[in-house]
Amino acid sequence: MEYVLDGLEAELELERELGVRAVEIDRALLSPAPAAAAGEAAVPAPAAAAGEAAVPASAADIRQPTAKLEPAPANYASSATFLDFVFLHDRPLSPGGIEMMAKIVTAMKKTPETAPIIFTGERPEAKAYVLLGSGALRKWLPGVRGAPGEWVKDSAGNSYLVTYSPEFILRMGPVTPAVKEIKMKMWTSLKGVMQRVVSR
C-alpha cells in the first residue's frame, strides 16, 4: 500500500509542478480510525462546510518527495542489462534542472539506475531515448530536425522523443499559462514514452 501511495504522491507532485492539476493526498484519511474505548461511541470527524476544502491536521500529513537525481557520469555503466529510458542532454544540469528531472523520473516510476541522464560519452542501449531540448538534439543527432513532442530516428533506426529541456523551462521564470502549457506538453509526451516501453 505504501509503495502505491508513494508512486501516486510522486505523480501528483510532478503534475502540480508541471501545472497539470493541483491535487493533494491526505494519508490520514486512509489510516484506520482508532478503536473507541469500551462503552464510548465513535464520533465522526466534522465534515467540511459546503465549498470548503478539507485541511490536513498538519503539514506532516502531506509528504514531499525526497528523490535525488544526479546525471550519470561520462563513464556511466549500468548494472541493468537493458535500460528502460535514457534521457540525453547536451550539458550538466543545474541544481534546479536536477530537481525537476528527479520529480519526473520518480513520477515515471523509474530510478536513476533505470532511467539515467547522459550528457557525454557513449549512449547506452535502452528501450526509449528522450532528447531534452534542441541542444541535446543537435549534440546527439547532428543534422536531424525535430520539434518537442516529435519522434525522430538516427541512422541505425533507433527512435528518440524530442521534448523540452528542464533548463529551458526554468529560464522562463514564473509559472504563467504559457509555462503551464509547455510543462503539460512535456508530461504528455513523456507519458507516451512510458506507453511505448510498456507495449514492447
mmCIF file with all atom_site columns, C-alpha atoms in Angstrom:
data_model
loop_
_atom_site.group_PDB
_atom_site.id
_atom_site.type_symbol
_atom_site.label_atom_id
_atom_site.label_alt_id
_atom_site.label_comp_id
_atom_site.label_asym_id
_atom_site.label_entity_id
_atom_site.label_seq_id
_atom_site.pdbx_PDB_ins_code
_atom_site.Cartn_x
_atom_site.Cartn_y
_atom_site.Cartn_z
_atom_site.occupancy
_atom_site.B_iso_or_equiv
_atom_site.pdbx_formal_charge
_atom_site.auth_seq_id
_atom_site.auth_comp_id
_atom_site.auth_asym_id
_atom_site.auth_atom_id
_atom_site.pdbx_PDB_model_num
ATOM 1   C CA . MET A 1 1   ? 0.000   0.000  0.000   1.00 0.00 ? 1   MET A CA 1
ATOM 2   C CA . GLU A 1 2   ? 2.823   2.407  0.900   1.00 0.00 ? 2   GLU A CA 1
ATOM 3   C CA . TYR A 1 3   ? 4.507   1.765  -2.475  1.00 0.00 ? 3   TYR A CA 1
ATOM 4   C CA . VAL A 1 4   ? 1.289   2.645  -4.329  1.00 0.00 ? 4   VAL A CA 1
ATOM 5   C CA . LEU A 1 5   ? 0.777   5.806  -2.273  1.00 0.00 ? 5   LEU A CA 1
ATOM 6   C CA . ASP A 1 6   ? 4.407   6.869  -2.747  1.00 0.00 ? 6   ASP A CA 1
ATOM 7   C CA . GLY A 1 7   ? 4.075   6.484  -6.508  1.00 0.00 ? 7   GLY A CA 1
ATOM 8   C CA . LEU A 1 8   ? 0.753   8.323  -6.586  1.00 0.00 ? 8   LEU A CA 1
ATOM 9   C CA . GLU A 1 9   ? 2.117   11.165 -4.463  1.00 0.00 ? 9   GLU A CA 1
ATOM 10  C CA . ALA A 1 10  ? 5.164   11.495 -6.724  1.00 0.00 ? 10  ALA A CA 1
ATOM 11  C CA . GLU A 1 11  ? 2.999   11.648 -9.833  1.00 0.00 ? 11  GLU A CA 1
ATOM 12  C CA . LEU A 1 12  ? 0.645   14.216 -8.309  1.00 0.00 ? 12  LEU A CA 1
ATOM 13  C CA . GLU A 1 13  ? 3.606   16.302 -7.144  1.00 0.00 ? 13  GLU A CA 1
ATOM 14  C CA . LEU A 1 14  ? 5.006   16.283 -10.667 1.00 0.00 ? 14  LEU A CA 1
ATOM 15  C CA . GLU A 1 15  ? 1.647   17.192 -12.172 1.00 0.00 ? 15  GLU A CA 1
ATOM 16  C CA . ARG A 1 16  ? 1.380   20.078 -9.674  1.00 0.00 ? 16  ARG A CA 1
ATOM 17  C CA . GLU A 1 17  ? 4.902   21.167 -10.668 1.00 0.00 ? 17  GLU A CA 1
ATOM 18  C CA . LEU A 1 18  ? 4.001   20.931 -14.343 1.00 0.00 ? 18  LEU A CA 1
ATOM 19  C CA . GLY A 1 19  ? 0.765   22.839 -13.779 1.00 0.00 ? 19  GLY A CA 1
ATOM 20  C CA . VAL A 1 20  ? -1.473  19.978 -14.924 1.00 0.00 ? 20  VAL A CA 1
ATOM 21  C CA . ARG A 1 21  ? -3.500  19.677 -11.723 1.00 0.00 ? 21  ARG A CA 1
ATOM 22  C CA . ALA A 1 22  ? -3.494  20.701 -8.071  1.00 0.00 ? 22  ALA A CA 1
ATOM 23  C CA . VAL A 1 23  ? -4.495  17.684 -6.008  1.00 0.00 ? 23  VAL A CA 1
ATOM 24  C CA . GLU A 1 24  ? -3.037  16.547 -2.705  1.00 0.00 ? 24  GLU A CA 1
ATOM 25  C CA . ILE A 1 25  ? -3.279  13.304 -0.761  1.00 0.00 ? 25  ILE A CA 1
ATOM 26  C CA . ASP A 1 26  ? -4.161  13.223 2.924   1.00 0.00 ? 26  ASP A CA 1
ATOM 27  C CA . ARG A 1 27  ? -2.819  9.859  4.090   1.00 0.00 ? 27  ARG A CA 1
ATOM 28  C CA . ALA A 1 28  ? -4.644  10.276 7.395   1.00 0.00 ? 28  ALA A CA 1
ATOM 29  C CA . LEU A 1 29  ? -7.905  9.555  5.559   1.00 0.00 ? 29  LEU A CA 1
ATOM 30  C CA . LEU A 1 30  ? -6.534  6.143  4.552   1.00 0.00 ? 30  LEU A CA 1
ATOM 31  C CA . SER A 1 31  ? -5.388  5.184  8.050   1.00 0.00 ? 31  SER A CA 1
ATOM 32  C CA . PRO A 1 32  ? -7.733  3.001  10.101  1.00 0.00 ? 32  PRO A CA 1
ATOM 33  C CA . ALA A 1 33  ? -9.641  5.004  12.693  1.00 0.00 ? 33  ALA A CA 1
ATOM 34  C CA . PRO A 1 34  ? -8.587  4.324  16.288  1.00 0.00 ? 34  PRO A CA 1
ATOM 35  C CA . ALA A 1 35  ? -10.965 1.973  18.046  1.00 0.00 ? 35  ALA A CA 1
ATOM 36  C CA . ALA A 1 36  ? -13.312 3.648  20.523  1.00 0.00 ? 36  ALA A CA 1
ATOM 37  C CA . ALA A 1 37  ? -12.828 2.732  24.164  1.00 0.00 ? 37  ALA A CA 1
ATOM 38  C CA . ALA A 1 38  ? -15.305 0.268  25.646  1.00 0.00 ? 38  ALA A CA 1
ATOM 39  C CA . GLY A 1 39  ? -18.671 1.898  26.155  1.00 0.00 ? 39  GLY A CA 1
ATOM 40  C CA . GLU A 1 40  ? -17.786 5.001  24.119  1.00 0.00 ? 40  GLU A CA 1
ATOM 41  C CA . ALA A 1 41  ? -19.499 5.845  20.882  1.00 0.00 ? 41  ALA A CA 1
ATOM 42  C CA . ALA A 1 42  ? -17.312 6.620  17.917  1.00 0.00 ? 42  ALA A CA 1
ATOM 43  C CA . VAL A 1 43  ? -17.602 10.278 16.989  1.00 0.00 ? 43  VAL A CA 1
ATOM 44  C CA . PRO A 1 44  ? -17.188 11.048 13.293  1.00 0.00 ? 44  PRO A CA 1
ATOM 45  C CA . ALA A 1 45  ? -14.853 13.845 12.291  1.00 0.00 ? 45  ALA A CA 1
ATOM 46  C CA . PRO A 1 46  ? -16.666 17.060 11.432  1.00 0.00 ? 46  PRO A CA 1
ATOM 47  C CA . ALA A 1 47  ? -17.345 17.370 7.721   1.00 0.00 ? 47  ALA A CA 1
ATOM 48  C CA . ALA A 1 48  ? -16.091 20.398 5.849   1.00 0.00 ? 48  ALA A CA 1
ATOM 49  C CA . ALA A 1 49  ? -18.723 23.003 5.171   1.00 0.00 ? 49  ALA A CA 1
ATOM 50  C CA . ALA A 1 50  ? -20.028 23.302 1.629   1.00 0.00 ? 50  ALA A CA 1
ATOM 51  C CA . GLY A 1 51  ? -17.414 24.902 -0.586  1.00 0.00 ? 51  GLY A CA 1
ATOM 52  C CA . GLU A 1 52  ? -14.612 24.328 1.949   1.00 0.00 ? 52  GLU A CA 1
ATOM 53  C CA . ALA A 1 53  ? -11.634 22.133 1.201   1.00 0.00 ? 53  ALA A CA 1
ATOM 54  C CA . ALA A 1 54  ? -10.613 19.517 3.736   1.00 0.00 ? 54  ALA A CA 1
ATOM 55  C CA . VAL A 1 55  ? -7.417  20.591 5.522   1.00 0.00 ? 55  VAL A CA 1
ATOM 56  C CA . PRO A 1 56  ? -4.855  18.064 6.762   1.00 0.00 ? 56  PRO A CA 1
ATOM 57  C CA . ALA A 1 57  ? -4.256  18.009 10.505  1.00 0.00 ? 57  ALA A CA 1
ATOM 58  C CA . SER A 1 58  ? -0.690  19.174 9.949   1.00 0.00 ? 58  SER A CA 1
ATOM 59  C CA . ALA A 1 59  ? 1.803   19.806 7.203   1.00 0.00 ? 59  ALA A CA 1
ATOM 60  C CA . ALA A 1 60  ? 3.398   16.464 8.075   1.00 0.00 ? 60  ALA A CA 1
ATOM 61  C CA . ASP A 1 61  ? 0.302   14.730 6.664   1.00 0.00 ? 61  ASP A CA 1
ATOM 62  C CA . ILE A 1 62  ? 1.429   15.656 3.154   1.00 0.00 ? 62  ILE A CA 1
ATOM 63  C CA . ARG A 1 63  ? 4.871   14.285 2.461   1.00 0.00 ? 63  ARG A CA 1
ATOM 64  C CA . GLN A 1 64  ? 7.148   15.920 -0.070  1.00 0.00 ? 64  GLN A CA 1
ATOM 65  C CA . PRO A 1 65  ? 9.132   13.631 -2.382  1.00 0.00 ? 65  PRO A CA 1
ATOM 66  C CA . THR A 1 66  ? 12.749  13.288 -1.344  1.00 0.00 ? 66  THR A CA 1
ATOM 67  C CA . ALA A 1 67  ? 14.062  11.734 -4.550  1.00 0.00 ? 67  ALA A CA 1
ATOM 68  C CA . LYS A 1 68  ? 17.513  12.895 -5.524  1.00 0.00 ? 68  LYS A CA 1
ATOM 69  C CA . LEU A 1 69  ? 18.898  12.509 -9.008  1.00 0.00 ? 69  LEU A CA 1
ATOM 70  C CA . GLU A 1 70  ? 22.375  13.085 -10.321 1.00 0.00 ? 70  GLU A CA 1
ATOM 71  C CA . PRO A 1 71  ? 23.179  12.938 -14.026 1.00 0.00 ? 71  PRO A CA 1
ATOM 72  C CA . ALA A 1 72  ? 25.162  9.848  -14.968 1.00 0.00 ? 72  ALA A CA 1
ATOM 73  C CA . PRO A 1 73  ? 28.918  10.422 -15.293 1.00 0.00 ? 73  PRO A CA 1
ATOM 74  C CA . ALA A 1 74  ? 30.724  10.226 -18.628 1.00 0.00 ? 74  ALA A CA 1
ATOM 75  C CA . ASN A 1 75  ? 31.884  6.676  -17.951 1.00 0.00 ? 75  ASN A CA 1
ATOM 76  C CA . TYR A 1 76  ? 28.377  5.527  -16.911 1.00 0.00 ? 76  TYR A CA 1
ATOM 77  C CA . ALA A 1 77  ? 27.995  1.763  -16.921 1.00 0.00 ? 77  ALA A CA 1
ATOM 78  C CA . SER A 1 78  ? 24.579  0.456  -15.950 1.00 0.00 ? 78  SER A CA 1
ATOM 79  C CA . SER A 1 79  ? 24.218  -2.639 -13.817 1.00 0.00 ? 79  SER A CA 1
ATOM 80  C CA . ALA A 1 80  ? 20.997  -3.323 -15.745 1.00 0.00 ? 80  ALA A CA 1
ATOM 81  C CA . THR A 1 81  ? 21.405  -5.294 -18.961 1.00 0.00 ? 81  THR A CA 1
ATOM 82  C CA . PHE A 1 82  ? 18.911  -3.057 -20.740 1.00 0.00 ? 82  PHE A CA 1
ATOM 83  C CA . LEU A 1 83  ? 17.689  0.325  -19.522 1.00 0.00 ? 83  LEU A CA 1
ATOM 84  C CA . ASP A 1 84  ? 14.069  1.466  -19.665 1.00 0.00 ? 84  ASP A CA 1
ATOM 85  C CA . PHE A 1 85  ? 14.739  5.100  -20.561 1.00 0.00 ? 85  PHE A CA 1
ATOM 86  C CA . VAL A 1 86  ? 17.780  7.205  -21.256 1.00 0.00 ? 86  VAL A CA 1
ATOM 87  C CA . PHE A 1 87  ? 17.472  10.972 -21.043 1.00 0.00 ? 87  PHE A CA 1
ATOM 88  C CA . LEU A 1 88  ? 20.021  12.738 -23.243 1.00 0.00 ? 88  LEU A CA 1
ATOM 89  C CA . HIS A 1 89  ? 21.096  16.314 -22.509 1.00 0.00 ? 89  HIS A CA 1
ATOM 90  C CA . ASP A 1 90  ? 23.802  18.467 -24.028 1.00 0.00 ? 90  ASP A CA 1
ATOM 91  C CA . ARG A 1 91  ? 25.468  19.557 -20.765 1.00 0.00 ? 91  ARG A CA 1
ATOM 92  C CA . PRO A 1 92  ? 25.324  19.001 -16.988 1.00 0.00 ? 92  PRO A CA 1
ATOM 93  C CA . LEU A 1 93  ? 22.042  20.083 -15.414 1.00 0.00 ? 93  LEU A CA 1
ATOM 94  C CA . SER A 1 94  ? 21.734  22.901 -12.888 1.00 0.00 ? 94  SER A CA 1
ATOM 95  C CA . PRO A 1 95  ? 20.506  22.049 -9.357  1.00 0.00 ? 95  PRO A CA 1
ATOM 96  C CA . GLY A 1 96  ? 17.002  23.193 -10.379 1.00 0.00 ? 96  GLY A CA 1
ATOM 97  C CA . GLY A 1 97  ? 17.141  21.021 -13.510 1.00 0.00 ? 97  GLY A CA 1
ATOM 98  C CA . ILE A 1 98  ? 18.258  18.031 -11.437 1.00 0.00 ? 98  ILE A CA 1
ATOM 99  C CA . GLU A 1 99  ? 15.362  18.573 -9.029  1.00 0.00 ? 99  GLU A CA 1
ATOM 100 C CA . MET A 1 100 ? 12.837  18.794 -11.886 1.00 0.00 ? 100 MET A CA 1
ATOM 101 C CA . MET A 1 101 ? 14.199  15.626 -13.528 1.00 0.00 ? 101 MET A CA 1
ATOM 102 C CA . ALA A 1 102 ? 14.156  13.800 -10.165 1.00 0.00 ? 102 ALA A CA 1
ATOM 103 C CA . LYS A 1 103 ? 10.426  14.506 -9.918  1.00 0.00 ? 103 LYS A CA 1
ATOM 104 C CA . ILE A 1 104 ? 9.885   13.367 -13.499 1.00 0.00 ? 104 ILE A CA 1
ATOM 105 C CA . VAL A 1 105 ? 11.858  10.128 -13.081 1.00 0.00 ? 105 VAL A CA 1
ATOM 106 C CA . THR A 1 106 ? 10.017  9.361  -9.815  1.00 0.00 ? 106 THR A CA 1
ATOM 107 C CA . ALA A 1 107 ? 6.617   10.074 -11.385 1.00 0.00 ? 107 ALA A CA 1
ATOM 108 C CA . MET A 1 108 ? 7.527   7.732  -14.255 1.00 0.00 ? 108 MET A CA 1
ATOM 109 C CA . LYS A 1 109 ? 8.108   5.100  -11.538 1.00 0.00 ? 109 LYS A CA 1
ATOM 110 C CA . LYS A 1 110 ? 11.749  4.751  -12.530 1.00 0.00 ? 110 LYS A CA 1
ATOM 111 C CA . THR A 1 111 ? 15.061  5.276  -10.756 1.00 0.00 ? 111 THR A CA 1
ATOM 112 C CA . PRO A 1 112 ? 18.331  6.974  -11.762 1.00 0.00 ? 112 PRO A CA 1
ATOM 113 C CA . GLU A 1 113 ? 19.640  3.469  -12.466 1.00 0.00 ? 113 GLU A CA 1
ATOM 114 C CA . THR A 1 114 ? 16.859  2.517  -14.895 1.00 0.00 ? 114 THR A CA 1
ATOM 115 C CA . ALA A 1 115 ? 16.417  5.994  -16.389 1.00 0.00 ? 115 ALA A CA 1
ATOM 116 C CA . PRO A 1 116 ? 19.763  7.840  -16.271 1.00 0.00 ? 116 PRO A CA 1
ATOM 117 C CA . ILE A 1 117 ? 20.536  11.286 -17.672 1.00 0.00 ? 117 ILE A CA 1
ATOM 118 C CA . ILE A 1 118 ? 23.515  11.201 -20.038 1.00 0.00 ? 118 ILE A CA 1
ATOM 119 C CA . PHE A 1 119 ? 25.218  14.336 -21.290 1.00 0.00 ? 119 PHE A CA 1
ATOM 120 C CA . THR A 1 120 ? 28.541  12.987 -22.545 1.00 0.00 ? 120 THR A CA 1
ATOM 121 C CA . GLY A 1 121 ? 30.197  9.723  -23.528 1.00 0.00 ? 121 GLY A CA 1
ATOM 122 C CA . GLU A 1 122 ? 28.547  6.745  -25.172 1.00 0.00 ? 122 GLU A CA 1
ATOM 123 C CA . ARG A 1 123 ? 24.795  6.360  -25.464 1.00 0.00 ? 123 ARG A CA 1
ATOM 124 C CA . PRO A 1 124 ? 23.800  3.168  -23.581 1.00 0.00 ? 124 PRO A CA 1
ATOM 125 C CA . GLU A 1 125 ? 21.279  0.712  -25.005 1.00 0.00 ? 125 GLU A CA 1
ATOM 126 C CA . ALA A 1 126 ? 17.721  1.359  -23.837 1.00 0.00 ? 126 ALA A CA 1
ATOM 127 C CA . LYS A 1 127 ? 14.080  0.781  -24.711 1.00 0.00 ? 127 LYS A CA 1
ATOM 128 C CA . ALA A 1 128 ? 13.460  4.504  -25.216 1.00 0.00 ? 128 ALA A CA 1
ATOM 129 C CA . TYR A 1 129 ? 15.522  7.665  -25.637 1.00 0.00 ? 129 TYR A CA 1
ATOM 130 C CA . VAL A 1 130 ? 14.414  11.170 -24.684 1.00 0.00 ? 130 VAL A CA 1
ATOM 131 C CA . LEU A 1 131 ? 16.262  14.207 -26.039 1.00 0.00 ? 131 LEU A CA 1
ATOM 132 C CA . LEU A 1 132 ? 15.952  17.040 -23.532 1.00 0.00 ? 132 LEU A CA 1
ATOM 133 C CA . GLY A 1 133 ? 15.876  20.151 -25.704 1.00 0.00 ? 133 GLY A CA 1
ATOM 134 C CA . SER A 1 134 ? 17.181  21.336 -29.055 1.00 0.00 ? 134 SER A CA 1
ATOM 135 C CA . GLY A 1 135 ? 20.762  21.401 -27.749 1.00 0.00 ? 135 GLY A CA 1
ATOM 136 C CA . ALA A 1 136 ? 20.554  17.683 -26.991 1.00 0.00 ? 136 ALA A CA 1
ATOM 137 C CA . LEU A 1 137 ? 19.083  17.040 -30.452 1.00 0.00 ? 137 LEU A CA 1
ATOM 138 C CA . ARG A 1 138 ? 21.997  18.867 -32.133 1.00 0.00 ? 138 ARG A CA 1
ATOM 139 C CA . LYS A 1 139 ? 24.583  17.119 -29.955 1.00 0.00 ? 139 LYS A CA 1
ATOM 140 C CA . TRP A 1 140 ? 23.302  13.540 -30.139 1.00 0.00 ? 140 TRP A CA 1
ATOM 141 C CA . LEU A 1 141 ? 21.735  13.545 -33.614 1.00 0.00 ? 141 LEU A CA 1
ATOM 142 C CA . PRO A 1 142 ? 23.600  16.155 -35.715 1.00 0.00 ? 142 PRO A CA 1
ATOM 143 C CA . GLY A 1 143 ? 21.674  17.158 -38.819 1.00 0.00 ? 143 GLY A CA 1
ATOM 144 C CA . VAL A 1 144 ? 18.354  15.701 -37.611 1.00 0.00 ? 144 VAL A CA 1
ATOM 145 C CA . ARG A 1 145 ? 15.428  18.076 -37.087 1.00 0.00 ? 145 ARG A CA 1
ATOM 146 C CA . GLY A 1 146 ? 12.547  17.670 -34.688 1.00 0.00 ? 146 GLY A CA 1
ATOM 147 C CA . ALA A 1 147 ? 10.223  19.724 -32.514 1.00 0.00 ? 147 ALA A CA 1
ATOM 148 C CA . PRO A 1 148 ? 9.142   18.989 -28.928 1.00 0.00 ? 148 PRO A CA 1
ATOM 149 C CA . GLY A 1 149 ? 6.678   16.099 -28.877 1.00 0.00 ? 149 GLY A CA 1
ATOM 150 C CA . GLU A 1 150 ? 8.001   14.572 -32.141 1.00 0.00 ? 150 GLU A CA 1
ATOM 151 C CA . TRP A 1 151 ? 9.769   11.247 -32.590 1.00 0.00 ? 151 TRP A CA 1
ATOM 152 C CA . VAL A 1 152 ? 12.935  11.215 -34.708 1.00 0.00 ? 152 VAL A CA 1
ATOM 153 C CA . LYS A 1 153 ? 15.302  8.410  -35.755 1.00 0.00 ? 153 LYS A CA 1
ATOM 154 C CA . ASP A 1 154 ? 19.042  8.006  -36.056 1.00 0.00 ? 154 ASP A CA 1
ATOM 155 C CA . SER A 1 155 ? 20.811  6.291  -38.964 1.00 0.00 ? 155 SER A CA 1
ATOM 156 C CA . ALA A 1 156 ? 20.506  2.936  -37.161 1.00 0.00 ? 156 ALA A CA 1
ATOM 157 C CA . GLY A 1 157 ? 16.726  3.275  -36.863 1.00 0.00 ? 157 GLY A CA 1
ATOM 158 C CA . ASN A 1 158 ? 16.630  3.988  -33.100 1.00 0.00 ? 158 ASN A CA 1
ATOM 159 C CA . SER A 1 159 ? 13.708  6.225  -32.060 1.00 0.00 ? 159 SER A CA 1
ATOM 160 C CA . TYR A 1 160 ? 14.121  9.332  -29.909 1.00 0.00 ? 160 TYR A CA 1
ATOM 161 C CA . LEU A 1 161 ? 11.449  11.562 -28.388 1.00 0.00 ? 161 LEU A CA 1
ATOM 162 C CA . VAL A 1 162 ? 12.269  15.257 -28.558 1.00 0.00 ? 162 VAL A CA 1
ATOM 163 C CA . THR A 1 163 ? 10.971  17.247 -25.594 1.00 0.00 ? 163 THR A CA 1
ATOM 164 C CA . TYR A 1 164 ? 11.818  20.369 -23.644 1.00 0.00 ? 164 TYR A CA 1
ATOM 165 C CA . SER A 1 165 ? 14.945  20.780 -21.576 1.00 0.00 ? 165 SER A CA 1
ATOM 166 C CA . PRO A 1 166 ? 14.263  21.429 -17.882 1.00 0.00 ? 166 PRO A CA 1
ATOM 167 C CA . GLU A 1 167 ? 16.762  24.298 -18.171 1.00 0.00 ? 167 GLU A CA 1
ATOM 168 C CA . PHE A 1 168 ? 14.589  25.949 -20.841 1.00 0.00 ? 168 PHE A CA 1
ATOM 169 C CA . ILE A 1 169 ? 11.514  25.681 -18.626 1.00 0.00 ? 169 ILE A CA 1
ATOM 170 C CA . LEU A 1 170 ? 13.377  27.085 -15.615 1.00 0.00 ? 170 LEU A CA 1
ATOM 171 C CA . ARG A 1 171 ? 14.651  30.055 -17.652 1.00 0.00 ? 171 ARG A CA 1
ATOM 172 C CA . MET A 1 172 ? 11.056  31.019 -18.454 1.00 0.00 ? 172 MET A CA 1
ATOM 173 C CA . GLY A 1 173 ? 10.651  32.214 -14.874 1.00 0.00 ? 173 GLY A CA 1
ATOM 174 C CA . PRO A 1 174 ? 7.327   32.397 -13.023 1.00 0.00 ? 174 PRO A CA 1
ATOM 175 C CA . VAL A 1 175 ? 4.563   29.950 -13.862 1.00 0.00 ? 175 VAL A CA 1
ATOM 176 C CA . THR A 1 176 ? 2.363   31.614 -16.462 1.00 0.00 ? 176 THR A CA 1
ATOM 177 C CA . PRO A 1 177 ? -0.304  29.990 -18.666 1.00 0.00 ? 177 PRO A CA 1
ATOM 178 C CA . ALA A 1 178 ? 2.356   29.600 -21.383 1.00 0.00 ? 178 ALA A CA 1
ATOM 179 C CA . VAL A 1 179 ? 4.759   27.847 -18.973 1.00 0.00 ? 179 VAL A CA 1
ATOM 180 C CA . LYS A 1 180 ? 1.946   25.584 -17.747 1.00 0.00 ? 180 LYS A CA 1
ATOM 181 C CA . GLU A 1 181 ? 1.165   24.641 -21.344 1.00 0.00 ? 181 GLU A CA 1
ATOM 182 C CA . ILE A 1 182 ? 4.805   23.740 -22.053 1.00 0.00 ? 182 ILE A CA 1
ATOM 183 C CA . LYS A 1 183 ? 5.021   21.659 -18.871 1.00 0.00 ? 183 LYS A CA 1
ATOM 184 C CA . MET A 1 184 ? 1.785   19.863 -19.755 1.00 0.00 ? 184 MET A CA 1
ATOM 185 C CA . LYS A 1 185 ? 3.069   19.117 -23.287 1.00 0.00 ? 185 LYS A CA 1
ATOM 186 C CA . MET A 1 186 ? 6.321   17.751 -21.836 1.00 0.00 ? 186 MET A CA 1
ATOM 187 C CA . TRP A 1 187 ? 4.497   15.479 -19.372 1.00 0.00 ? 187 TRP A CA 1
ATOM 188 C CA . THR A 1 188 ? 2.037   14.282 -22.035 1.00 0.00 ? 188 THR A CA 1
ATOM 189 C CA . SER A 1 189 ? 4.892   13.341 -24.370 1.00 0.00 ? 189 SER A CA 1
ATOM 190 C CA . LEU A 1 190 ? 6.716   11.519 -21.552 1.00 0.00 ? 190 LEU A CA 1
ATOM 191 C CA . LYS A 1 191 ? 3.568   9.511  -20.791 1.00 0.00 ? 191 LYS A CA 1
ATOM 192 C CA . GLY A 1 192 ? 3.669   8.496  -24.463 1.00 0.00 ? 192 GLY A CA 1
ATOM 193 C CA . VAL A 1 193 ? 7.229   7.205  -23.929 1.00 0.00 ? 193 VAL A CA 1
ATOM 194 C CA . MET A 1 194 ? 6.048   5.125  -20.978 1.00 0.00 ? 194 MET A CA 1
ATOM 195 C CA . GLN A 1 195 ? 3.241   3.603  -23.045 1.00 0.00 ? 195 GLN A CA 1
ATOM 196 C CA . ARG A 1 196 ? 5.676   2.770  -25.836 1.00 0.00 ? 196 ARG A CA 1
ATOM 197 C CA . VAL A 1 197 ? 8.014   0.974  -23.425 1.00 0.00 ? 197 VAL A CA 1
ATOM 198 C CA . VAL A 1 198 ? 5.153   -0.998 -21.824 1.00 0.00 ? 198 VAL A CA 1
ATOM 199 C CA . SER A 1 199 ? 3.928   -2.135 -25.240 1.00 0.00 ? 199 SER A CA 1
ATOM 200 C CA . ARG A 1 200 ? 7.331   -3.566 -26.156 1.00 0.00 ? 200 ARG A CA 1
#
